[in-house]
CSV table of C-alpha atoms and ligand atoms in Angstrom, one decimal:
chain,number,residue,atom,x,y,z
A,29,UNK,CA,0.2,0.2,-0.1
A,30,UNK,CA,1.3,3.3,-0.6
A,31,UNK,CA,0.1,7.1,-2.1
A,32,UNK,CA,-2.6,7.2,-3.8
A,33,UNK,CA,-2.7,7.5,-7.7
A,34,UNK,CA,-3.5,10.7,-8.5
A,35,UNK,CA,-1.4,12.0,-5.4
A,36,UNK,CA,-0.5,15.8,-5.6
A,37,UNK,CA,3.2,15.9,-4.8
A,38,UNK,CA,5.0,19.2,-4.9
A,39,UNK,CA,6.3,22.5,-2.6
A,40,UNK,CA,4.5,25.7,-1.5
A,41,UNK,CA,5.5,29.4,-1.8
A,42,UNK,CA,4.2,33.0,-0.9
A,43,UNK,CA,4.7,35.6,-3.2
A,44,UNK,CA,6.1,37.9,-0.7
A,45,UNK,CA,9.1,35.4,0.2
A,46,UNK,CA,10.1,34.9,-3.3
A,47,UNK,CA,9.0,37.0,-5.9
A,48,UNK,CA,10.8,40.0,-5.2
A,49,UNK,CA,10.3,43.7,-7.6
A,50,UNK,CA,8.2,44.9,-5.0
A,51,UNK,CA,7.7,47.8,-6.9
A,52,UNK,CA,8.1,46.4,-10.5
A,53,UNK,CA,5.4,46.8,-13.3
A,54,UNK,CA,3.2,48.8,-11.2
A,55,UNK,CA,2.4,47.1,-8.0
A,56,UNK,CA,1.6,48.6,-5.2
A,57,UNK,CA,2.3,48.4,-2.0
A,58,UNK,CA,1.4,45.6,0.5
A,59,UNK,CA,2.0,44.9,4.1
A,60,UNK,CA,4.9,42.7,3.5
A,61,UNK,CA,6.7,45.0,1.7
A,62,UNK,CA,7.5,47.2,5.4
A,63,UNK,CA,7.8,44.2,7.7
A,64,UNK,CA,11.5,45.0,8.2
A,65,UNK,CA,15.0,42.6,8.5
A,66,UNK,CA,15.9,42.1,12.3
A,67,UNK,CA,14.4,42.9,15.8
A,68,UNK,CA,11.8,44.7,14.7
A,69,UNK,CA,10.5,42.5,12.6
A,70,UNK,CA,8.3,40.8,15.1
A,71,UNK,CA,7.3,44.3,16.6
A,72,UNK,CA,6.0,45.2,13.1
A,73,UNK,CA,4.0,42.0,12.0
A,74,UNK,CA,2.7,42.2,15.7
A,75,UNK,CA,1.1,45.6,15.0
A,76,UNK,CA,3.3,46.7,17.9
A,77,UNK,CA,5.4,49.5,16.0
A,78,UNK,CA,3.7,50.7,13.3
A,79,UNK,CA,5.6,51.1,9.5
A,80,UNK,CA,3.2,51.7,7.2
A,81,UNK,CA,6.1,52.9,4.5
A,82,UNK,CA,9.6,51.8,4.6
A,83,UNK,CA,12.7,54.5,5.8
A,84,UNK,CA,16.5,54.3,6.0
A,85,UNK,CA,17.3,52.5,8.8
A,86,UNK,CA,15.8,49.0,7.8
A,87,UNK,CA,16.0,46.7,5.1
A,88,UNK,CA,13.3,44.9,3.5
A,89,UNK,CA,14.2,41.0,2.5
A,90,UNK,CA,10.8,41.2,0.6
A,91,UNK,CA,11.9,43.8,-1.7
A,92,UNK,CA,14.5,41.4,-3.6
A,93,UNK,CA,13.8,38.1,-1.9
A,94,UNK,CA,14.6,35.3,-4.3
A,95,UNK,CA,13.9,37.5,-7.8
A,96,UNK,CA,11.4,34.8,-8.4
A,97,UNK,CA,9.7,37.6,-10.5
A,98,UNK,CA,12.7,37.2,-13.3
A,99,UNK,CA,13.8,33.8,-12.2
A,100,UNK,CA,10.4,31.6,-12.9
A,101,UNK,CA,11.0,29.9,-15.9
A,102,UNK,CA,14.5,28.2,-14.6
A,103,UNK,CA,12.8,28.5,-10.9
A,104,UNK,CA,9.9,26.3,-12.3
A,105,UNK,CA,12.3,23.9,-14.8
A,106,UNK,CA,13.4,22.7,-11.4
A,107,UNK,CA,10.6,21.7,-10.1
A,108,UNK,CA,9.5,19.9,-13.3
A,109,UNK,CA,13.1,17.8,-13.0
A,110,UNK,CA,12.0,17.0,-10.0
A,111,UNK,CA,8.7,15.7,-11.0
A,112,UNK,CA,6.4,18.3,-9.8
A,113,UNK,CA,2.8,17.5,-9.8
A,114,UNK,CA,1.6,20.7,-8.3
A,115,UNK,CA,3.4,23.8,-7.3
A,116,UNK,CA,1.4,25.9,-4.6
A,117,UNK,CA,2.3,30.1,-4.5
A,118,UNK,CA,0.3,32.8,-3.7
A,119,UNK,CA,-0.6,35.7,-5.9
A,120,UNK,CA,0.5,39.4,-4.6
A,121,UNK,CA,-3.0,41.6,-4.5
A,122,UNK,CA,-0.7,44.6,-5.4
A,123,UNK,CA,0.6,43.4,-8.4
A,124,UNK,CA,-3.4,43.0,-9.5
A,125,UNK,CA,-4.9,45.8,-7.7
A,126,UNK,CA,-2.1,48.1,-6.6
A,127,UNK,CA,-4.6,50.1,-4.4
A,128,UNK,CA,-6.5,47.3,-3.5
A,129,UNK,CA,-9.7,48.2,-5.3
A,130,UNK,CA,-8.9,50.0,-8.8
A,131,UNK,CA,-11.7,49.6,-11.2
A,132,UNK,CA,-8.9,48.9,-13.7
A,133,UNK,CA,-6.5,45.5,-12.9
A,134,UNK,CA,-2.9,46.2,-13.5
A,135,UNK,CA,-2.5,44.3,-16.8
A,136,UNK,CA,1.2,43.7,-16.0
A,137,UNK,CA,0.2,41.9,-13.2
A,138,UNK,CA,-2.5,39.9,-14.9
A,139,UNK,CA,0.4,38.9,-17.8
A,140,UNK,CA,3.4,37.6,-14.9
A,141,UNK,CA,0.8,35.3,-13.0
A,142,UNK,CA,-0.3,33.9,-16.4
A,143,UNK,CA,3.0,33.5,-17.6
A,144,UNK,CA,3.5,32.0,-14.5
A,145,UNK,CA,0.6,29.4,-14.9
A,146,UNK,CA,1.4,28.7,-18.6
A,147,UNK,CA,4.7,27.7,-17.7
A,148,UNK,CA,3.8,25.2,-15.5
A,149,UNK,CA,1.5,24.0,-17.5
A,150,UNK,CA,3.6,23.4,-19.9
A,151,UNK,CA,5.4,21.1,-17.4
A,152,UNK,CA,2.0,19.3,-16.0
A,153,UNK,CA,2.2,20.9,-12.9
A,154,UNK,CA,-1.2,21.8,-11.5
A,155,UNK,CA,-0.9,24.9,-9.6
A,156,UNK,CA,-2.4,25.3,-6.8
A,157,UNK,CA,-2.7,28.8,-5.2
A,158,UNK,CA,-3.5,31.2,-2.0
A,159,UNK,CA,-5.2,34.5,-2.9
A,160,UNK,CA,-4.0,36.0,0.1
A,161,UNK,CA,-0.3,34.9,1.7
A,162,UNK,CA,0.0,37.6,4.5
A,163,UNK,CA,-0.9,40.7,2.0
A,164,UNK,CA,-2.9,43.1,2.6
A,165,UNK,CA,-2.5,46.6,0.3
A,166,UNK,CA,-1.2,49.3,2.5
A,167,UNK,CA,-3.9,51.4,0.2
A,168,UNK,CA,-7.0,49.9,2.2
A,169,UNK,CA,-5.2,49.7,5.6
A,170,UNK,CA,-4.9,53.8,5.3
A,171,UNK,CA,-8.5,53.9,3.9
A,172,UNK,CA,-10.4,50.7,6.2
A,173,UNK,CA,-8.1,50.1,8.8
A,174,UNK,CA,-7.4,46.6,7.5
A,175,UNK,CA,-9.6,43.9,8.2
A,176,UNK,CA,-11.4,45.4,10.9
A,177,UNK,CA,-13.2,47.5,8.4
A,178,UNK,CA,-16.4,45.3,6.9
A,179,UNK,CA,-15.8,46.8,3.4
A,180,UNK,CA,-12.0,44.7,3.0
A,181,UNK,CA,-14.9,42.1,2.0
A,182,UNK,CA,-15.7,43.4,-1.4
A,183,UNK,CA,-12.2,44.6,-2.5
A,184,UNK,CA,-11.6,41.0,-1.6
A,185,UNK,CA,-14.1,39.9,-3.9
A,186,UNK,CA,-13.4,42.1,-6.3
A,187,UNK,CA,-9.5,40.2,-6.4
A,188,UNK,CA,-11.1,36.8,-6.3
A,189,UNK,CA,-13.4,37.5,-9.3
A,190,UNK,CA,-10.8,38.9,-11.3
A,191,UNK,CA,-8.4,35.6,-10.7
A,192,UNK,CA,-11.3,33.2,-11.1
A,193,UNK,CA,-12.4,34.7,-14.5
A,194,UNK,CA,-8.9,35.5,-15.7
A,195,UNK,CA,-7.4,31.8,-14.7
A,196,UNK,CA,-10.7,30.0,-15.4
A,197,UNK,CA,-9.2,26.7,-17.2
A,198,UNK,CA,-5.3,27.4,-15.8
A,199,UNK,CA,-5.9,27.1,-11.8
A,200,UNK,CA,-8.5,24.8,-10.5
A,201,UNK,CA,-7.2,24.4,-6.7
A,202,UNK,CA,-7.5,27.6,-4.8
A,203,UNK,CA,-7.4,28.8,-1.0
A,204,UNK,CA,-8.5,31.9,0.0
A,205,UNK,CA,-5.9,32.8,3.2
A,206,UNK,CA,-2.7,31.2,4.2
A,207,UNK,CA,-2.7,30.3,8.0
A,208,UNK,CA,-5.8,32.1,8.7
A,209,UNK,CA,-5.9,31.2,12.3
A,210,UNK,CA,-2.7,33.6,12.7
A,211,UNK,CA,-4.4,36.9,12.5
A,212,UNK,CA,-5.0,36.5,16.5
A,213,UNK,CA,-1.2,35.9,16.9
A,214,UNK,CA,0.5,38.6,14.0
A,215,UNK,CA,-2.5,40.5,13.3
A,216,UNK,CA,-0.8,43.5,11.1
A,217,UNK,CA,1.2,40.7,8.9
A,218,UNK,CA,-2.1,38.4,8.9
A,219,UNK,CA,-4.8,41.1,8.5
A,220,UNK,CA,-3.5,44.2,8.5
A,221,UNK,CA,-4.2,45.8,11.6
A,222,UNK,CA,-2.8,48.1,13.5
A,223,UNK,CA,-4.9,48.7,17.2
A,224,UNK,CA,-5.5,52.6,17.6
A,225,UNK,CA,-5.4,53.5,21.3
A,226,UNK,CA,-7.5,52.2,23.9
A,227,UNK,CA,-8.6,49.8,21.4
A,228,UNK,CA,-9.9,46.3,22.5
A,229,UNK,CA,-8.0,43.9,20.5
A,230,UNK,CA,-9.9,40.6,21.3
A,231,UNK,CA,-12.6,42.8,19.6
A,232,UNK,CA,-10.5,44.5,16.6
A,233,UNK,CA,-9.2,40.5,16.5
A,234,UNK,CA,-12.4,38.8,16.0
A,235,UNK,CA,-14.6,41.3,14.2
A,236,UNK,CA,-11.8,40.8,11.4
A,237,UNK,CA,-11.4,37.4,11.7
A,238,UNK,CA,-15.6,37.8,11.2
A,239,UNK,CA,-14.7,39.3,7.7
A,240,UNK,CA,-12.1,36.9,6.9
A,241,UNK,CA,-14.7,34.4,7.6
A,242,UNK,CA,-17.6,35.6,5.4
A,243,UNK,CA,-15.0,37.1,2.4
A,244,UNK,CA,-13.8,33.7,2.6
A,245,UNK,CA,-17.4,31.7,2.0
A,246,UNK,CA,-18.5,34.1,-0.7
A,247,UNK,CA,-15.2,33.8,-2.8
A,248,UNK,CA,-16.1,29.9,-2.5
A,249,UNK,CA,-19.4,30.3,-3.9
A,250,UNK,CA,-17.9,32.5,-6.8
A,251,UNK,CA,-15.1,30.6,-7.4
A,252,UNK,CA,-17.9,27.8,-7.6
A,253,UNK,CA,-20.3,29.7,-9.8
A,254,UNK,CA,-17.7,30.8,-12.0
A,255,UNK,CA,-16.2,27.4,-13.0
A,256,UNK,CA,-17.8,24.6,-10.9
A,257,UNK,CA,-14.4,22.6,-11.4
A,258,UNK,CA,-12.8,24.7,-8.9
A,259,UNK,CA,-11.7,23.4,-5.6
A,260,UNK,CA,-11.7,25.4,-2.8
A,261,UNK,CA,-9.4,24.5,0.4
A,262,UNK,CA,-9.2,26.7,4.0
A,263,UNK,CA,-5.7,26.9,5.3
A,264,UNK,CA,-4.6,26.6,8.8
A,265,UNK,CA,-1.6,27.0,11.0
A,266,UNK,CA,-2.1,23.1,12.1
A,267,UNK,CA,-0.2,21.5,15.0
A,268,UNK,CA,-2.1,19.6,17.6
A,269,UNK,CA,-1.5,21.3,21.5
A,270,UNK,CA,-1.0,18.0,23.6
A,271,UNK,CA,-1.0,18.1,27.4
A,272,UNK,CA,2.3,18.6,29.1
A,273,UNK,CA,0.8,16.1,31.9
A,274,UNK,CA,-2.8,14.2,32.9
A,275,UNK,CA,-3.3,16.8,35.0
A,276,UNK,CA,-6.8,17.7,34.0
A,277,UNK,CA,-6.4,21.4,34.0
A,278,UNK,CA,-3.4,20.7,31.3
A,279,UNK,CA,-5.7,18.6,29.5
A,280,UNK,CA,-8.9,21.2,29.3
A,281,UNK,CA,-6.2,23.8,28.4
A,282,UNK,CA,-4.5,22.2,25.5
A,283,UNK,CA,-8.5,21.6,24.2
A,284,UNK,CA,-8.7,24.6,24.5
A,285,UNK,CA,-5.5,26.1,22.7
A,286,UNK,CA,-6.7,23.3,20.0
A,287,UNK,CA,-10.4,24.8,19.9
A,288,UNK,CA,-9.2,28.5,19.5
A,289,UNK,CA,-7.1,27.9,16.3
A,290,UNK,CA,-10.1,25.4,14.8
A,291,UNK,CA,-12.6,28.7,15.2
A,292,UNK,CA,-11.5,29.7,11.4
A,293,UNK,CA,-11.8,26.1,10.1
A,294,UNK,CA,-15.1,25.2,11.9
A,295,UNK,CA,-16.9,27.9,10.3
A,296,UNK,CA,-15.2,26.9,6.9
A,297,UNK,CA,-15.8,23.4,6.9
A,298,UNK,CA,-19.1,23.5,8.9
A,299,UNK,CA,-20.2,26.8,7.5
A,300,UNK,CA,-21.8,28.0,10.8
A,301,UNK,CA,-20.3,29.3,14.1
A,302,UNK,CA,-19.5,26.8,16.2
A,303,UNK,CA,-21.9,27.0,19.6
A,304,UNK,CA,-18.4,27.8,22.5
A,305,UNK,CA,-17.2,30.3,19.8
A,306,UNK,CA,-20.1,32.4,20.7
A,307,UNK,CA,-19.7,31.5,24.7
A,308,UNK,CA,-16.4,32.1,23.9
A,309,UNK,CA,-16.6,35.6,22.2
A,310,UNK,CA,-18.9,36.7,25.2
A,311,UNK,CA,-16.1,35.4,27.7
A,312,UNK,CA,-13.9,37.7,25.8
A,313,UNK,CA,-16.8,40.8,26.0
A,314,UNK,CA,-16.4,40.7,21.8
A,315,UNK,CA,-19.5,41.4,20.3
A,316,UNK,CA,-19.1,40.7,16.3
A,317,UNK,CA,-21.8,42.4,13.9
A,318,UNK,CA,-22.9,38.7,11.7
A,319,UNK,CA,-26.4,39.4,9.7
A,320,UNK,CA,-28.8,37.1,8.6
A,321,UNK,CA,-27.3,37.4,5.0
A,322,UNK,CA,-23.4,36.5,6.3
A,323,UNK,CA,-24.9,33.3,8.3
A,324,UNK,CA,-26.0,32.4,4.4
A,325,UNK,CA,-23.2,33.5,2.9
A,326,UNK,CA,-21.2,31.1,5.5
A,327,UNK,CA,-23.7,28.3,4.7
A,328,UNK,CA,-22.8,28.5,1.5
A,329,UNK,CA,-19.5,28.7,1.3
A,330,UNK,CA,-18.3,25.4,2.6
A,331,UNK,CA,-15.0,24.1,1.7
A,332,UNK,CA,-13.9,21.2,-0.5
A,333,UNK,CA,-10.8,20.2,1.3
A,334,UNK,CA,-9.1,21.2,4.4
A,335,UNK,CA,-5.6,22.1,3.6
A,336,UNK,CA,-3.3,22.9,6.5
A,337,UNK,CA,0.6,24.1,7.4
A,338,UNK,CA,2.0,21.3,10.0
A,339,UNK,CA,6.0,21.7,11.0
A,340,UNK,CA,5.5,20.4,14.9
A,341,UNK,CA,3.1,19.5,17.4
A,342,UNK,CA,2.7,21.8,20.4
A,343,UNK,CA,2.8,21.2,23.8
A,344,UNK,CA,0.7,23.2,26.9
A,345,UNK,CA,0.3,23.3,31.1
A,346,UNK,CA,-1.1,25.5,32.7
A,347,UNK,CA,1.9,25.1,35.9
A,348,UNK,CA,3.6,28.4,36.1
A,349,UNK,CA,7.2,26.9,36.5
A,350,UNK,CA,6.4,24.6,33.3
A,351,UNK,CA,5.5,27.7,31.1
A,352,UNK,CA,8.9,29.4,31.8
A,353,UNK,CA,10.9,26.7,29.9
A,354,UNK,CA,8.6,28.4,26.6
A,355,UNK,CA,9.2,26.9,23.4
A,356,UNK,CA,11.4,29.0,21.1
A,357,UNK,CA,10.2,27.6,18.1
A,358,UNK,CA,7.4,29.0,16.5
A,359,UNK,CA,7.0,31.3,19.0
A,360,UNK,CA,3.7,33.4,17.6
A,361,UNK,CA,2.2,30.5,19.1
A,362,UNK,CA,2.3,29.9,23.1
A,363,UNK,CA,4.0,26.3,24.1
A,364,UNK,CA,6.5,24.9,26.4
A,365,UNK,CA,9.4,22.6,25.9
A,366,UNK,CA,8.3,19.1,25.0
A,367,UNK,CA,10.7,17.0,26.8
A,368,UNK,CA,10.5,14.2,24.4
A,369,UNK,CA,11.3,15.9,20.8
A,370,UNK,CA,14.3,17.4,19.5
A,371,UNK,CA,14.3,20.4,18.2
A,372,UNK,CA,15.8,22.7,15.1
A,373,UNK,CA,18.6,25.2,15.2
A,374,UNK,CA,15.6,27.9,15.2
A,375,UNK,CA,13.9,25.5,18.3
A,376,UNK,CA,11.1,23.8,16.7
A,377,UNK,CA,10.1,20.9,18.1
A,378,UNK,CA,10.4,18.0,15.6
A,379,UNK,CA,7.6,15.4,16.2
A,380,UNK,CA,6.2,13.0,12.5
A,381,UNK,CA,3.9,11.4,14.6
A,382,UNK,CA,1.7,14.8,15.4
A,383,UNK,CA,1.4,15.0,11.6
A,384,UNK,CA,-0.1,11.8,12.0
A,385,UNK,CA,-2.3,12.7,15.2
A,386,UNK,CA,-2.9,16.0,14.0
A,387,UNK,CA,-4.8,14.5,10.2
A,388,UNK,CA,-6.6,12.6,12.2
A,389,UNK,CA,-8.3,15.2,14.8
A,390,UNK,CA,-8.5,17.1,11.1
A,391,UNK,CA,-10.8,14.2,9.5
A,392,UNK,CA,-12.2,13.2,12.5
A,393,UNK,CA,-13.8,16.8,13.0
A,394,UNK,CA,-14.8,17.5,9.5
A,395,UNK,CA,-14.3,14.4,7.4
A,396,UNK,CA,-13.2,16.2,4.1
A,397,UNK,CA,-10.1,15.5,2.2
A,398,UNK,CA,-7.1,17.2,3.9
A,399,UNK,CA,-4.0,18.0,1.9
A,400,UNK,CA,-1.4,18.9,3.4
A,401,UNK,CA,0.2,22.5,2.0
A,402,UNK,CA,3.1,23.1,4.4
A,403,UNK,CA,5.7,20.9,5.9
A,404,UNK,CA,9.7,21.6,6.0
A,405,UNK,CA,12.7,21.6,7.8
A,406,UNK,CA,14.4,25.4,8.1
A,407,UNK,CA,18.4,25.2,8.5
A,408,UNK,CA,21.7,26.4,8.1
A,409,UNK,CA,23.4,24.9,4.9
A,410,UNK,CA,26.5,24.4,4.1
A,411,UNK,CA,28.4,24.8,0.6
A,412,UNK,CA,31.4,22.6,0.1
A,413,UNK,CA,34.0,23.6,-1.9
A,414,UNK,CA,33.0,21.6,-5.5
A,415,UNK,CA,29.4,23.5,-4.8
A,416,UNK,CA,27.4,20.2,-3.6
A,417,UNK,CA,25.4,20.8,-0.6
A,418,UNK,CA,24.9,17.6,1.8
A,419,UNK,CA,21.2,18.4,4.0
A,420,UNK,CA,20.8,14.6,5.6
A,421,UNK,CA,18.9,16.5,8.4
A,422,UNK,CA,16.5,18.0,6.0
A,423,UNK,CA,15.8,14.8,4.3
A,424,UNK,CA,15.6,13.1,7.5
A,425,UNK,CA,12.9,14.9,8.6
A,426,UNK,CA,11.0,15.0,5.5
A,427,UNK,CA,11.4,11.0,5.4
A,428,UNK,CA,10.0,10.2,8.5
A,429,UNK,CA,7.0,13.1,7.9
A,430,UNK,CA,6.2,10.8,5.1
A,431,UNK,CA,6.4,7.9,6.6
A,432,UNK,CA,3.9,9.0,9.2
A,433,UNK,CA,1.5,10.9,6.8
A,434,UNK,CA,1.8,7.2,4.4
A,435,UNK,CA,0.2,5.6,7.6
A,436,UNK,CA,-2.4,8.5,7.7
A,437,UNK,CA,-3.8,7.2,4.6
A,438,UNK,CA,-3.0,3.7,4.7
A,439,UNK,CA,-3.3,3.0,7.8
A,440,UNK,CA,-5.8,5.7,9.0
A,441,UNK,CA,-7.5,5.8,5.9
A,442,UNK,CA,-8.0,9.4,5.8
A,443,UNK,CA,-7.8,10.9,1.9
A,444,UNK,CA,-4.7,13.4,1.8
A,445,UNK,CA,-4.9,15.1,-1.6
A,446,UNK,CA,-1.5,15.6,-1.7
A,447,UNK,CA,1.7,17.1,0.0
A,448,UNK,CA,3.3,20.7,-1.0
A,449,UNK,CA,6.4,20.8,1.3
A,450,UNK,CA,7.7,24.5,2.2
A,451,UNK,CA,9.6,26.2,0.5
A,452,UNK,CA,11.3,24.1,-2.5
A,453,UNK,CA,13.4,26.9,-3.2
A,454,UNK,CA,15.5,29.4,-0.8
A,455,UNK,CA,13.4,32.2,0.3
A,456,UNK,CA,13.0,34.7,2.6
A,457,UNK,CA,11.3,33.4,6.4
A,458,UNK,CA,8.7,34.6,7.4
A,459,UNK,CA,9.1,34.6,10.6
A,460,UNK,CA,12.8,36.1,10.6
A,461,UNK,CA,12.6,37.9,7.4
A,462,UNK,CA,16.4,35.4,7.5
A,463,UNK,CA,17.5,34.2,4.5
A,464,UNK,CA,19.7,31.7,6.3
A,465,UNK,CA,17.0,29.9,7.6
A,466,UNK,CA,17.0,27.5,4.6
A,467,UNK,CA,13.9,25.4,3.4
A,468,UNK,CA,14.7,24.8,0.3
A,469,UNK,CA,16.0,21.3,-2.1
A,470,UNK,CA,17.7,24.2,-4.1
A,471,UNK,CA,19.9,26.0,-3.1
A,472,UNK,CA,20.0,30.2,-3.5
A,473,UNK,CA,22.7,32.0,-3.5
A,474,UNK,CA,21.9,35.4,-1.3
A,475,UNK,CA,22.8,35.6,2.3
A,476,UNK,CA,20.9,37.6,5.1
A,477,UNK,CA,22.4,40.8,4.1
A,478,UNK,CA,21.1,40.7,1.0
A,479,UNK,CA,24.4,39.5,-0.6
A,480,UNK,CA,24.8,36.8,-3.2
A,481,UNK,CA,24.6,36.3,-7.1
A,482,UNK,CA,21.0,34.4,-6.6
A,483,UNK,CA,22.2,31.5,-8.4
A,484,UNK,CA,20.6,28.4,-8.2
A,485,UNK,CA,21.7,24.7,-7.3
A,486,UNK,CA,20.7,21.7,-6.3
A,487,UNK,CA,21.2,20.4,-2.9
A,488,UNK,CA,21.0,16.6,-2.2
A,489,UNK,CA,17.9,16.5,-1.0
A,490,UNK,CA,17.0,17.5,-4.0
A,491,UNK,CA,17.6,14.1,-5.8
A,492,UNK,CA,16.3,12.6,-2.9
A,493,UNK,CA,12.9,14.5,-3.9
A,494,UNK,CA,12.9,13.1,-7.2
A,495,UNK,CA,13.4,9.9,-6.1
A,496,UNK,CA,10.4,9.9,-3.9
A,497,UNK,CA,8.1,11.4,-6.7
A,498,UNK,CA,9.2,9.1,-8.9
A,499,UNK,CA,8.5,6.1,-6.9
A,500,UNK,CA,5.1,7.8,-5.8
A,501,UNK,CA,6.4,7.8,-2.3
A,502,UNK,CA,7.8,4.3,-2.2
A,503,UNK,CA,11.2,4.7,-1.9
A,504,UNK,CA,11.6,7.0,1.1
A,505,UNK,CA,15.2,6.3,1.3
B,617,LIG,C1,4.2,29.4,7.8
B,617,LIG,C2,4.0,31.0,6.8
B,617,LIG,C3,4.8,30.6,5.4
B,617,LIG,C4,6.1,30.1,5.8
B,617,LIG,C5,6.1,28.8,7.5
B,617,LIG,C6,7.5,29.0,7.6
B,617,LIG,O1,3.9,29.9,8.7
B,617,LIG,O2,3.2,30.3,5.8
B,617,LIG,O3,5.1,31.6,5.1
B,617,LIG,O4,7.2,31.1,5.7
B,617,LIG,O5,5.7,29.3,7.8
B,617,LIG,O6,8.1,29.7,8.4
B,617,LIG,P1,9.0,30.7,8.7
B,617,LIG,O7,9.2,31.2,7.5
B,617,LIG,O8,9.1,32.0,10.1
B,617,LIG,O9,10.6,29.9,9.0
């Protein structure tokens, strides 16, 4: 028993982390263009420091990134060489609509993505497109204050209508919002949210979440209307919470931490807010504006599949002493170090079985096909004198996760549409802005300071993944 016959093997990237060309061919300014490298990055991402334009004192990694904008043919050829069946990428909203809601789209932006999709088709690679991957037009933040304003729904749908119409027949798989739950953790990066003095953060966050959820549902309906062949997915930053101990308080805490994340997918998959979400909002003193029309939209816009990123499981405790040992990994999530697991250099703990646990939980909850659209290992790579790059740690991480996925499919019987590992080509890290935190099978010659030729080269893992795809996952060695 192995992976399904039409399993979609591939890799995933995001526009701002690879395209560069931030101000080229009419592209407008977006949140990700003003999120700097260095110590201020997290503060800006979280909305603690306000940054609405670039300044001289900071460097902005998204400006050039790995310049996929000018290298896409070469990069796609390398993906094809590995045998990719699918490539997950995102659209830069401001490349299509420079101000976020322009009446006339930017022809150069439309053309760029058409060229990319056509190139993919040439290589028989199915595009999987994230409509919004941490990317809010600055002009809409100035105009509306980002997703806390209901008018963002119409602006987003304007973008969606253009995409679904322009790329009809070229793209079939769409995700509405990348890691939609990130809105609660990195509000500026996730949803273009800046808080005004005295504003209640919970109220703002849940209002914005409500708007994104309505926008997502309406986009799903629209996509199905424009082309019934379209398949739409939600996208969650997943990773099961484990209780640190069997103390019922820890168990209950872990259960609730998970629920906070499922808040979004519960609505996107089931078409309505779960009972507990209203109670939770009441506890927080939050009131959302959910009209009859909104409820209908949520009901009519449920997703076709559940996609998610999985890097690690999370562990939580109610014991103050244990809580002091905060996990360094993915610092946006509250978690303590799990003593049973090893970690990457960035403190992200490695838990392949956690992927199986997460898949089973999501399938039990929604009974819809799953799609793992991000999983991978950020590490420092060394280029040898002869130019080769040996990355057994990356192969080991992915092999173990693919074994767990194989069990999920074969032993547990869960339908999984595909697997797009994160960052098949080195790109800018979303959390740290670094180049040094590399995920790729393809090395890009560029360092944290922006120096390098941007030349591409194949790591050992490149050949390994090629064998994996060739054997449809039978050969994971
Ligand atoms: C997810 C994001 C990606 C990606 C990945 C790895 O949260 O969807 O954009 O970057 O994490 O994280 P990082 O780049 O911080 O290592």
